[in-house]
PDB file of C-alpha atoms in Angstrom:
ATOM      1  CA  MET A  10      11.522  24.435   5.066  1.00 45.00           C
ATOM      2  CA  PHE A  11       8.263  26.091   6.205  1.00 45.00           C
ATOM      3  CA  GLY A  12       5.038  24.719   7.518  1.00 49.00           C
ATOM      4  CA  ASP A  13       1.904  25.489   9.764  1.00 55.00           C
ATOM      5  CA  ILE A  14       1.143  22.520  11.791  1.00 67.00           C
ATOM      6  CA  ASP A  15       4.095  21.404  13.997  1.00 70.00           C
ATOM      7  CA  GLY A  16       6.213  18.914  11.826  1.00 78.00           C
ATOM      8  CA  THR A  17       4.861  19.940   8.472  1.00 86.00           C
ATOM      9  CA  GLY A  18       6.493  21.701   5.603  1.00 92.00           C
ATOM     10  CA  PHE A  19       8.050  21.611   2.267  1.00 95.00           C
ATOM     11  CA  GLU A  20      11.581  20.545   1.812  1.00 96.00           C
ATOM     12  CA  THR A  21      13.248  21.249  -1.764  1.00 96.00           C
ATOM     13  CA  LEU A  22      15.918  18.822  -2.574  1.00 97.00           C
ATOM     14  CA  HIS A  23      15.987  19.787  -6.289  1.00 97.00           C
ATOM     15  CA  ASP A  24      15.099  23.010  -8.171  1.00 96.00           C
ATOM     16  CA  ASP A  25      12.364  21.146  -9.865  1.00 95.00           C
ATOM     17  CA  PHE A  26      10.407  20.847  -6.740  1.00 97.00           C
ATOM     18  CA  SER A  27      10.206  24.520  -6.108  1.00 94.00           C
ATOM     19  CA  THR A  28       7.581  24.884  -8.862  1.00 95.00           C
ATOM     20  CA  CYS A  29       5.351  22.168  -7.366  1.00 97.00           C
ATOM     21  CA  PHE A  30       4.124  24.148  -4.309  1.00 94.00           C
ATOM     22  CA  ILE A  31       2.565  27.551  -3.582  1.00 94.00           C
ATOM     23  CA  GLY A  32       4.479  29.791  -1.304  1.00 88.00           C
ATOM     24  CA  HIS A  33       1.733  30.613   1.020  1.00 91.00           C
ATOM     25  CA  ALA A  34       0.047  27.197   1.117  1.00 93.00           C
ATOM     26  CA  ARG A  35       0.151  25.098   4.267  1.00 95.00           C
ATOM     27  CA  VAL A  36      -0.680  21.686   5.151  1.00 97.00           C
ATOM     28  CA  GLU A  37      -3.937  21.352   6.958  1.00 97.00           C
ATOM     29  CA  ARG A  38      -4.947  18.595   9.290  1.00 97.00           C
ATOM     30  CA  LEU A  39      -8.643  18.111   8.364  1.00 98.00           C
ATOM     31  CA  TRP A  40      -9.518  15.197  10.938  1.00 98.00           C
ATOM     32  CA  THR A  41      -8.041  12.819  13.363  1.00 98.00           C
ATOM     33  CA  GLY A  42      -9.098   9.889  15.240  1.00 98.00           C
ATOM     34  CA  ALA A  43      -8.122   6.857  13.070  1.00 98.00           C
ATOM     35  CA  ARG A  44      -5.889   3.961  13.928  1.00 98.00           C
ATOM     36  CA  TRP A  45      -4.436   3.349  10.489  1.00 98.00           C
ATOM     37  CA  SER A  46      -5.672   5.662   7.708  1.00 98.00           C
ATOM     38  CA  GLU A  47      -5.292   4.156   4.080  1.00 98.00           C
ATOM     39  CA  GLY A  48      -6.649   4.155   0.539  1.00 98.00           C
ATOM     40  CA  PRO A  49      -7.957   7.733  -0.084  1.00 98.00           C
ATOM     41  CA  VAL A  50     -10.129   8.040  -3.405  1.00 98.00           C
ATOM     42  CA  TRP A  51     -11.828  11.246  -4.549  1.00 98.00           C
ATOM     43  CA  PHE A  52     -15.350  11.520  -6.028  1.00 98.00           C
ATOM     44  CA  ALA A  53     -15.646  14.555  -8.063  1.00 97.00           C
ATOM     45  CA  ALA A  54     -19.397  14.507  -8.649  1.00 96.00           C
ATOM     46  CA  GLY A  55     -20.186  14.627  -5.010  1.00 97.00           C
ATOM     47  CA  ARG A  56     -17.113  16.512  -3.774  1.00 98.00           C
ATOM     48  CA  TYR A  57     -16.216  13.938  -1.180  1.00 98.00           C
ATOM     49  CA  LEU A  58     -13.272  11.831  -0.425  1.00 98.00           C
ATOM     50  CA  LEU A  59     -13.413   8.362   1.059  1.00 98.00           C
ATOM     51  CA  TRP A  60     -10.636   6.616   2.945  1.00 98.00           C
ATOM     52  CA  SER A  61     -10.155   3.521   5.158  1.00 98.00           C
ATOM     53  CA  ASP A  62      -9.563   3.271   8.790  1.00 98.00           C
ATOM     54  CA  ILE A  63      -8.552  -0.359   8.575  1.00 98.00           C
ATOM     55  CA  PRO A  64      -8.212  -1.634  12.193  1.00 98.00           C
ATOM     56  CA  ASN A  65     -11.436   0.194  13.038  1.00 98.00           C
ATOM     57  CA  ASN A  66     -13.161  -1.620  10.236  1.00 98.00           C
ATOM     58  CA  ARG A  67     -14.682   1.511   8.534  1.00 98.00           C
ATOM     59  CA  ILE A  68     -14.555   3.582   5.627  1.00 99.00           C
ATOM     60  CA  MET A  69     -14.538   7.390   6.403  1.00 99.00           C
ATOM     61  CA  ARG A  70     -16.075  10.274   4.368  1.00 98.00           C
ATOM     62  CA  PHE A  71     -14.695  13.610   4.161  1.00 98.00           C
ATOM     63  CA  ASP A  72     -17.278  16.330   2.602  1.00 98.00           C
ATOM     64  CA  ASP A  73     -15.547  19.224   0.791  1.00 98.00           C
ATOM     65  CA  THR A  74     -18.507  21.357   0.774  1.00 97.00           C
ATOM     66  CA  ASP A  75     -18.633  21.850   4.620  1.00 97.00           C
ATOM     67  CA  GLY A  76     -15.410  20.122   5.936  1.00 97.00           C
ATOM     68  CA  SER A  77     -17.342  17.446   7.917  1.00 98.00           C
ATOM     69  CA  VAL A  78     -16.368  13.925   8.408  1.00 98.00           C
ATOM     70  CA  SER A  79     -18.643  10.922   8.815  1.00 98.00           C
ATOM     71  CA  THR A  80     -18.519   7.193   8.727  1.00 98.00           C
ATOM     72  CA  PHE A  81     -19.269   6.139   5.188  1.00 98.00           C
ATOM     73  CA  ARG A  82     -19.451   2.124   5.818  1.00 98.00           C
ATOM     74  CA  GLN A  83     -18.982   0.151   9.014  1.00 98.00           C
ATOM     75  CA  PRO A  84     -18.108  -2.742   9.065  1.00 98.00           C
ATOM     76  CA  SER A  85     -16.045  -2.300   5.933  1.00 98.00           C
ATOM     77  CA  ASN A  86     -14.640  -5.893   6.031  1.00 98.00           C
ATOM     78  CA  ASN A  87     -11.308  -4.133   6.886  1.00 98.00           C
ATOM     79  CA  ALA A  88     -11.118  -2.457   3.592  1.00 98.00           C
ATOM     80  CA  ASN A  89      -7.681  -0.975   2.516  1.00 98.00           C
ATOM     81  CA  GLY A  90      -7.023   0.603  -0.926  1.00 98.00           C
ATOM     82  CA  HIS A  91      -9.909   2.089  -3.143  1.00 98.00           C
ATOM     83  CA  THR A  92     -10.194   3.665  -6.613  1.00 98.00           C
ATOM     84  CA  ILE A  93     -12.915   4.745  -8.853  1.00 98.00           C
ATOM     85  CA  ASP A  94     -13.835   2.974 -12.069  1.00 97.00           C
ATOM     86  CA  ARG A  95     -14.816   4.382 -15.477  1.00 94.00           C
ATOM     87  CA  ALA A  96     -18.471   4.572 -14.481  1.00 96.00           C
ATOM     88  CA  GLY A  97     -17.789   6.355 -11.155  1.00 97.00           C
ATOM     89  CA  ARG A  98     -18.255   3.354  -8.964  1.00 98.00           C
ATOM     90  CA  LEU A  99     -16.081   2.465  -5.867  1.00 98.00           C
ATOM     91  CA  VAL A 100     -13.782  -0.353  -6.234  1.00 98.00           C
ATOM     92  CA  SER A 101     -12.310  -1.602  -2.966  1.00 99.00           C
ATOM     93  CA  CYS A 102      -9.826  -3.953  -1.497  1.00 99.00           C
ATOM     94  CA  GLU A 103     -11.171  -5.865   1.519  1.00 98.00           C
ATOM     95  CA  HIS A 104      -8.648  -7.723   3.857  1.00 98.00           C
ATOM     96  CA  LEU A 105     -11.228  -9.502   6.028  1.00 98.00           C
ATOM     97  CA  THR A 106     -13.027 -11.076   3.019  1.00 98.00           C
ATOM     98  CA  ARG A 107      -9.793 -11.451   0.904  1.00 98.00           C
ATOM     99  CA  ARG A 108     -11.496  -9.896  -2.144  1.00 98.00           C
ATOM    100  CA  VAL A 109     -11.917  -6.935  -4.474  1.00 99.00           C
ATOM    101  CA  THR A 110     -15.467  -5.477  -4.757  1.00 98.00           C
ATOM    102  CA  ARG A 111     -17.430  -2.834  -6.494  1.00 98.00           C
ATOM    103  CA  THR A 112     -20.133  -0.626  -4.932  1.00 98.00           C
ATOM    104  CA  GLU A 113     -22.870  -0.331  -7.558  1.00 98.00           C
ATOM    105  CA  HIS A 114     -24.629   3.012  -7.975  1.00 97.00           C
ATOM    106  CA  ASP A 115     -27.707   1.289  -6.022  1.00 98.00           C
ATOM    107  CA  GLY A 116     -25.402   0.513  -3.135  1.00 97.00           C
ATOM    108  CA  SER A 117     -25.190  -3.212  -3.746  1.00 98.00           C
ATOM    109  CA  ILE A 118     -21.826  -4.886  -3.610  1.00 98.00           C
ATOM    110  CA  THR A 119     -20.394  -7.060  -6.550  1.00 98.00           C
ATOM    111  CA  VAL A 120     -17.542  -9.296  -5.826  1.00 98.00           C
ATOM    112  CA  LEU A 121     -14.812  -8.764  -8.693  1.00 98.00           C
ATOM    113  CA  ALA A 122     -12.102 -11.168  -7.447  1.00 98.00           C
ATOM    114  CA  ASP A 123     -11.647 -13.496  -4.459  1.00 98.00           C
ATOM    115  CA  ARG A 124      -9.856 -16.426  -5.880  1.00 98.00           C
ATOM    116  CA  ILE A 125      -7.214 -17.508  -8.224  1.00 98.00           C
ATOM    117  CA  ASP A 126      -7.258 -21.089  -9.631  1.00 97.00           C
ATOM    118  CA  GLY A 127      -9.609 -21.893  -7.054  1.00 97.00           C
ATOM    119  CA  LYS A 128      -7.430 -20.559  -4.063  1.00 98.00           C
ATOM    120  CA  ARG A 129      -8.384 -17.714  -1.906  1.00 98.00           C
ATOM    121  CA  LEU A 130      -6.533 -14.393  -2.444  1.00 98.00           C
ATOM    122  CA  ASN A 131      -4.215 -13.312   0.443  1.00 98.00           C
ATOM    123  CA  SER A 132      -5.522  -9.807   1.294  1.00 98.00           C
ATOM    124  CA  PRO A 133      -5.898  -7.405  -1.740  1.00 98.00           C
ATOM    125  CA  ASN A 134      -4.263  -4.108  -0.797  1.00 98.00           C
ATOM    126  CA  ASP A 135      -4.255  -1.273  -3.385  1.00 98.00           C
ATOM    127  CA  VAL A 136      -6.100  -1.076  -6.816  1.00 98.00           C
ATOM    128  CA  VAL A 137      -6.112   1.029  -9.950  1.00 98.00           C
ATOM    129  CA  VAL A 138      -8.228   1.265 -13.050  1.00 98.00           C
ATOM    130  CA  LYS A 139      -6.840   1.432 -16.608  1.00 98.00           C
ATOM    131  CA  SER A 140      -8.633   3.431 -19.344  1.00 96.00           C
ATOM    132  CA  ASP A 141      -9.839   0.192 -20.968  1.00 96.00           C
ATOM    133  CA  GLY A 142     -11.808  -0.775 -17.832  1.00 97.00           C
ATOM    134  CA  SER A 143      -9.332  -3.381 -16.541  1.00 98.00           C
ATOM    135  CA  ILE A 144      -8.657  -3.491 -12.888  1.00 98.00           C
ATOM    136  CA  TRP A 145      -5.077  -3.921 -11.425  1.00 98.00           C
ATOM    137  CA  PHE A 146      -4.448  -4.852  -7.944  1.00 99.00           C
ATOM    138  CA  THR A 147      -1.726  -6.073  -5.514  1.00 99.00           C
ATOM    139  CA  ASP A 148      -2.244  -8.930  -2.954  1.00 98.00           C
ATOM    140  CA  PRO A 149       0.402  -8.965  -0.203  1.00 98.00           C
ATOM    141  CA  SER A 150      -0.355 -10.995   3.035  1.00 98.00           C
ATOM    142  CA  TYR A 151      -0.645  -8.080   5.494  1.00 98.00           C
ATOM    143  CA  GLY A 152      -4.254  -8.788   6.243  1.00 98.00           C
ATOM    144  CA  ILE A 153      -3.661 -12.448   7.073  1.00 98.00           C
ATOM    145  CA  LEU A 154      -0.404 -12.142   9.016  1.00 98.00           C
ATOM    146  CA  MET A 155      -2.380 -10.897  12.066  1.00 96.00           C
ATOM    147  CA  ASP A 156      -5.833 -10.100  13.404  1.00 97.00           C
ATOM    148  CA  TYR A 157      -5.368  -6.350  13.785  1.00 97.00           C
ATOM    149  CA  GLU A 158      -6.249  -5.728   9.937  1.00 97.00           C
ATOM    150  CA  GLY A 159      -8.109  -8.849   9.068  1.00 98.00           C
ATOM    151  CA  ASP A 160      -8.043 -12.417  10.053  1.00 98.00           C
ATOM    152  CA  ARG A 161      -4.947 -14.384  10.676  1.00 98.00           C
ATOM    153  CA  ALA A 162      -4.655 -17.380   8.247  1.00 98.00           C
ATOM    154  CA  GLU A 163      -2.348 -19.282   6.074  1.00 98.00           C
ATOM    155  CA  SER A 164      -1.834 -18.214   2.545  1.00 98.00           C
ATOM    156  CA  GLU A 165      -3.538 -20.522   0.128  1.00 98.00           C
ATOM    157  CA  ILE A 166      -1.466 -19.329  -2.858  1.00 98.00           C
ATOM    158  CA  GLY A 167       1.723 -19.348  -1.017  1.00 98.00           C
ATOM    159  CA  ALA A 168       3.062 -16.116  -2.681  1.00 98.00           C
ATOM    160  CA  CYS A 169       2.381 -12.461  -3.124  1.00 98.00           C
ATOM    161  CA  HIS A 170       1.407 -11.372  -6.642  1.00 98.00           C
ATOM    162  CA  VAL A 171      -0.036  -8.542  -8.818  1.00 98.00           C
ATOM    163  CA  TYR A 172      -3.198  -9.200 -10.872  1.00 98.00           C
ATOM    164  CA  ARG A 173      -5.368  -7.965 -13.570  1.00 98.00           C
ATOM    165  CA  ILE A 174      -9.102  -8.140 -13.817  1.00 98.00           C
ATOM    166  CA  ASP A 175     -10.269  -7.884 -17.464  1.00 98.00           C
ATOM    167  CA  GLY A 176     -12.932  -5.277 -17.779  1.00 96.00           C
ATOM    168  CA  ASP A 177     -14.896  -7.379 -20.303  1.00 96.00           C
ATOM    169  CA  THR A 178     -14.842 -10.921 -19.113  1.00 97.00           C
ATOM    170  CA  GLY A 179     -14.053 -10.367 -15.430  1.00 97.00           C
ATOM    171  CA  ALA A 180     -11.300 -12.999 -15.574  1.00 98.00           C
ATOM    172  CA  THR A 181      -8.436 -12.503 -13.083  1.00 98.00           C
ATOM    173  CA  THR A 182      -4.829 -13.200 -14.126  1.00 98.00           C
ATOM    174  CA  ILE A 183      -1.406 -12.786 -12.669  1.00 98.00           C
ATOM    175  CA  VAL A 184       0.735 -10.053 -14.295  1.00 98.00           C
ATOM    176  CA  ALA A 185       3.717 -10.031 -11.807  1.00 98.00           C
ATOM    177  CA  ASP A 186       4.791 -12.865  -9.674  1.00 98.00           C
ATOM    178  CA  ASP A 187       8.211 -11.809  -8.491  1.00 98.00           C
ATOM    179  CA  TYR A 188       7.196  -9.371  -5.687  1.00 98.00           C
ATOM    180  CA  VAL A 189       7.802  -9.941  -1.992  1.00 98.00           C
ATOM    181  CA  LYS A 190       5.010  -7.777  -0.784  1.00 98.00           C
ATOM    182  CA  PRO A 191       3.485  -5.729  -3.732  1.00 98.00           C
ATOM    183  CA  ASN A 192       1.775  -2.817  -2.264  1.00 98.00           C
ATOM    184  CA  GLY A 193       0.825   0.502  -4.065  1.00 98.00           C
ATOM    185  CA  LEU A 194       0.513   0.998  -7.588  1.00 98.00           C
ATOM    186  CA  ALA A 195      -0.186   3.593 -10.221  1.00 98.00           C
ATOM    187  CA  PHE A 196      -0.040   4.084 -13.995  1.00 98.00           C
ATOM    188  CA  SER A 197       1.991   6.749 -15.795  1.00 98.00           C
ATOM    189  CA  PRO A 198      -0.078   9.511 -17.391  1.00 98.00           C
ATOM    190  CA  ASP A 199      -0.023   7.916 -20.758  1.00 97.00           C
ATOM    191  CA  GLU A 200      -0.475   4.399 -19.210  1.00 98.00           C
ATOM    192  CA  SER A 201       2.743   3.115 -20.872  1.00 98.00           C
ATOM    193  CA  LEU A 202       4.129   2.372 -17.368  1.00 98.00           C
ATOM    194  CA  LEU A 203       2.889   0.709 -14.292  1.00 98.00           C
ATOM    195  CA  TYR A 204       4.709   1.554 -11.153  1.00 98.00           C
ATOM    196  CA  ILE A 205       4.348  -0.889  -8.258  1.00 99.00           C
ATOM    197  CA  ALA A 206       5.813  -0.601  -4.799  1.00 98.00           C
ATOM    198  CA  ASP A 207       7.445  -3.493  -2.885  1.00 98.00           C
ATOM    199  CA  THR A 208       7.426  -3.220   0.878  1.00 98.00           C
ATOM    200  CA  GLY A 209       9.014  -6.600   1.755  1.00 98.00           C
ATOM    201  CA  ILE A 210      11.304  -5.022   4.156  1.00 98.00           C
ATOM    202  CA  THR A 211       8.476  -4.762   6.558  1.00 96.00           C
ATOM    203  CA  HIS A 212       8.841  -8.542   7.461  1.00 94.00           C
ATOM    204  CA  ASP A 213      12.551  -9.171   6.160  1.00 94.00           C
ATOM    205  CA  ALA A 214      15.251  -6.853   7.265  1.00 95.00           C
ATOM    206  CA  ASP A 215      16.835  -7.626   3.771  1.00 95.00           C
ATOM    207  CA  GLY A 216      13.819  -7.259   1.824  1.00 97.00           C
ATOM    208  CA  PRO A 217      12.713  -4.511  -0.726  1.00 98.00           C
ATOM    209  CA  ALA A 218      11.634  -0.954  -0.015  1.00 98.00           C
ATOM    210  CA  HIS A 219      11.335   0.468  -3.609  1.00 98.00           C
ATOM    211  CA  ILE A 220       9.177   1.156  -6.575  1.00 98.00           C
ATOM    212  CA  ARG A 221       9.586  -0.665  -9.742  1.00 98.00           C
ATOM    213  CA  ALA A 222       8.598   0.516 -13.195  1.00 98.00           C
ATOM    214  CA  HIS A 223       7.010  -1.860 -15.697  1.00 98.00           C
ATOM    215  CA  LYS A 224       6.213  -1.442 -19.363  1.00 98.00           C
ATOM    216  CA  VAL A 225       2.570  -2.008 -20.135  1.00 98.00           C
ATOM    217  CA  ALA A 226       1.610  -3.771 -23.392  1.00 95.00           C
ATOM    218  CA  GLY A 227      -2.143  -4.439 -23.539  1.00 92.00           C
ATOM    219  CA  GLU A 228      -2.675  -7.203 -20.752  1.00 95.00           C
ATOM    220  CA  LYS A 229       0.884  -7.848 -20.117  1.00 96.00           C
ATOM    221  CA  LEU A 230       3.878  -6.265 -18.171  1.00 98.00           C
ATOM    222  CA  SER A 231       7.484  -6.432 -19.015  1.00 97.00           C
ATOM    223  CA  GLY A 232      10.578  -4.978 -17.445  1.00 97.00           C
ATOM    224  CA  GLY A 233      10.220  -4.051 -13.663  1.00 98.00           C
ATOM    225  CA  ASP A 234      13.637  -2.337 -12.973  1.00 98.00           C
ATOM    226  CA  VAL A 235      13.986  -0.614  -9.596  1.00 98.00           C
ATOM    227  CA  LEU A 236      12.951   3.134 -10.262  1.00 98.00           C
ATOM    228  CA  ALA A 237      13.577   4.391  -6.670  1.00 98.00           C
ATOM    229  CA  ASP A 238      14.690   3.122  -3.232  1.00 98.00           C
ATOM    230  CA  CYS A 239      12.866   4.562  -0.133  1.00 98.00           C
ATOM    231  CA  THR A 240      15.086   6.569   2.107  1.00 97.00           C
ATOM    232  CA  ALA A 241      12.656   6.695   4.948  1.00 98.00           C
ATOM    233  CA  GLY A 242      10.688   3.608   5.737  1.00 97.00           C
ATOM    234  CA  VAL A 243       8.741   2.249   2.749  1.00 98.00           C
ATOM    235  CA  PHE A 244       6.842   3.534  -0.153  1.00 98.00           C
ATOM    236  CA  ASP A 245       3.325   2.497   0.344  1.00 98.00           C
ATOM    237  CA  GLY A 246       0.456   4.171  -1.637  1.00 98.00           C
ATOM    238  CA  PHE A 247       1.276   6.749  -4.328  1.00 98.00           C
ATOM    239  CA  ARG A 248      -0.227   8.753  -7.105  1.00 98.00           C
ATOM    240  CA  VAL A 249       1.140  10.358 -10.325  1.00 98.00           C
ATOM    241  CA  ASP A 250       0.576  13.882 -11.464  1.00 98.00           C
ATOM    242  CA  ARG A 251      -0.027  15.022 -15.006  1.00 98.00           C
ATOM    243  CA  ALA A 252       3.834  15.763 -15.640  1.00 98.00           C
ATOM    244  CA  GLY A 253       4.590  12.267 -14.656  1.00 98.00           C
ATOM    245  CA  ARG A 254       5.942  12.952 -10.973  1.00 98.00           C
ATOM    246  CA  ILE A 255       5.373  10.291  -8.403  1.00 98.00           C
ATOM    247  CA  TRP A 256       3.967  11.562  -5.034  1.00 98.00           C
ATOM    248  CA  THR A 257       4.314   8.681  -2.612  1.00 98.00           C
ATOM    249  CA  SER A 258       3.969   7.866   1.147  1.00 98.00           C
ATOM    250  CA  ALA A 259       7.026   7.446   3.403  1.00 98.00           C
ATOM    251  CA  ALA A 260       7.776   7.348   7.149  1.00 98.00           C
ATOM    252  CA  ASP A 261       8.477  11.094   7.189  1.00 97.00           C
ATOM    253  CA  GLY A 262       5.709  12.356   5.036  1.00 98.00           C
ATOM    254  CA  VAL A 263       5.184  12.410   1.220  1.00 98.00           C
ATOM    255  CA  HIS A 264       8.157  12.143  -1.241  1.00 98.00           C
ATOM    256  CA  CYS A 265       8.125  13.640  -4.609  1.00 98.00           C
ATOM    257  CA  LEU A 266       9.903  11.758  -7.301  1.00 98.00           C
ATOM    258  CA  SER A 267      10.609  13.009 -10.875  1.00 98.00           C
ATOM    259  CA  ALA A 268       9.523  10.616 -13.496  1.00 97.00           C
ATOM    260  CA  ASP A 269      12.984   9.192 -13.727  1.00 97.00           C
ATOM    261  CA  GLY A 270      12.883   8.306  -9.986  1.00 98.00           C
ATOM    262  CA  LYS A 271      14.988  11.173  -8.566  1.00 98.00           C
ATOM    263  CA  LEU A 272      13.749  12.348  -5.026  1.00 98.00           C
ATOM    264  CA  ILE A 273      13.227  16.062  -5.573  1.00 98.00           C
ATOM    265  CA  GLY A 274      11.355  17.204  -2.620  1.00 98.00           C
ATOM    266  CA  LYS A 275       9.303  16.131   0.521  1.00 97.00           C
ATOM    267  CA  ILE A 276       6.228  17.264   2.393  1.00 97.00           C
ATOM    268  CA  HIS A 277       6.842  16.611   5.878  1.00 97.00           C
ATOM    269  CA  ILE A 278       3.985  15.146   7.860  1.00 97.00           C
ATOM    270  CA  PRO A 279       4.370  14.487  11.627  1.00 97.00           C
ATOM    271  CA  GLU A 280       2.999  10.824  11.388  1.00 97.00           C
ATOM    272  CA  LEU A 281       3.929   8.081   9.137  1.00 98.00           C
ATOM    273  CA  VAL A 282       2.152   8.315   5.831  1.00 98.00           C
ATOM    274  CA  ALA A 283       0.408   5.360   4.200  1.00 98.00           C
ATOM    275  CA  ASN A 284      -1.272   6.829   1.089  1.00 98.00           C
ATOM    276  CA  VAL A 285      -2.226   9.907  -0.903  1.00 98.00           C
ATOM    277  CA  CYS A 286      -4.613  11.017  -3.750  1.00 98.00           C
ATOM    278  CA  PHE A 287      -5.363  14.118  -5.729  1.00 98.00           C
ATOM    279  CA  GLY A 288      -8.634  15.817  -5.292  1.00 98.00           C
ATOM    280  CA  GLY A 289     -10.553  18.979  -5.432  1.00 98.00           C
ATOM    281  CA  PRO A 290     -12.462  20.389  -8.471  1.00 96.00           C
ATOM    282  CA  LYS A 291      -9.131  20.921 -10.209  1.00 97.00           C
ATOM    283  CA  LEU A 292      -7.243  17.876  -8.924  1.00 98.00           C
ATOM    284  CA  ASN A 293      -4.680  20.139  -7.389  1.00 98.00           C
ATOM    285  CA  ARG A 294      -5.242  19.412  -3.786  1.00 98.00           C
ATOM    286  CA  LEU A 295      -3.340  16.336  -2.277  1.00 98.00           C
ATOM    287  CA  PHE A 296      -4.952  14.401   0.395  1.00 98.00           C
ATOM    288  CA  ILE A 297      -2.636  12.559   2.684  1.00 98.00           C
ATOM    289  CA  CYS A 298      -3.633   9.704   4.948  1.00 98.00           C
ATOM    290  CA  GLY A 299      -1.331   9.813   8.112  1.00 98.00           C
ATOM    291  CA  THR A 300      -1.551   7.140  10.673  1.00 98.00           C
ATOM    292  CA  THR A 301      -4.258   8.719  12.755  1.00 98.00           C
ATOM    293  CA  SER A 302      -5.284  11.619  10.649  1.00 98.00           C
ATOM    294  CA  LEU A 303      -6.328  13.109   7.189  1.00 98.00           C
ATOM    295  CA  TYR A 304      -4.212  15.884   5.975  1.00 98.00           C
ATOM    296  CA  ALA A 305      -4.450  18.019   2.772  1.00 98.00           C
ATOM    297  CA  VAL A 306      -2.542  20.742   0.867  1.00 98.00           C
ATOM    298  CA  TYR A 307      -3.041  22.647  -2.392  1.00 98.00           C
ATOM    299  CA  LEU A 308      -0.250  22.182  -4.708  1.00 98.00           C
ATOM    300  CA  ASN A 309       0.868  23.924  -7.965  1.00 98.00           C
ATOM    301  CA  VAL A 310       0.360  20.539  -9.904  1.00 98.00           C
ATOM    302  CA  ASN A 311      -2.741  18.619 -10.997  1.00 98.00           C
ATOM    303  CA  GLY A 312      -3.514  14.942 -10.548  1.00 98.00           C
ATOM    304  CA  VAL A 313      -4.404  12.559 -13.492  1.00 95.00           C
ATOM    305  CA  SER A 314      -8.204  12.405 -13.904  1.00 87.00           C
ATOM    306  CA  PRO A 315      -9.311   8.780 -13.157  1.00 78.00           C
ATOM    307  CA  LEU A 316     -12.163   8.977 -15.759  1.00 72.00           C
TER     308      LEU A 316
END
């Protein structure tokens, strides 16, 4: 193990991980001052990263051209997860308004989903876009369980599901209804699999703390076997690299899983990590949302392009 900032460094648990990092590269703390950092998303055209500071009700912006950090949007409706759609627009999950939105190129906001069968969603958490333009998101109850990240309220649905928004019709449908607290999600590089984290253990000592793998067939999911159990806290948000490895948040930093779910290595971070994403011109820089801080490290792998 080695590192730069106290408490950071690479830990190799399998030889396959040794090819993923650069010997002299170090974890950098780019900024600190958040209460709960989440939902990073990279915008290549502008060379900037957006991420959420949920309790502070703001979206932050890191400018890769000069290293500056500024507030992109406040209030943000306690925004959590973000992604970028096929047209380069920001898609966001909002806890406070219990909806999924899209920020148009002119800055206006379009509501993509806020209800299912006439009932309000719980608090959309994380979101991904498929190559066909469909939008897939998770809807646990974290934003309505307390006032810290949203508004305390009863669930109108009475359960926590995973949803798909059709890219052509805008219709919202349930694609998975057997989750306790569905959280982060990401497609495999060829989109044949959808990985979904379940963090039910946060409110039930016997609840799940794992990632499941579903087969994708058009608008439907099948399977859903457990791919990996978390060995430190929970898997929250994660991304997949071009070789199919999963880079996921955990209580002790970032865990790297092989495509078959084996834990092959870790990037230790001195804070609980909530989410990650690949960025930079070559998508070889991993941005890491620690609890209060934004970190980054250059890797010898490349993320999957969102466009």
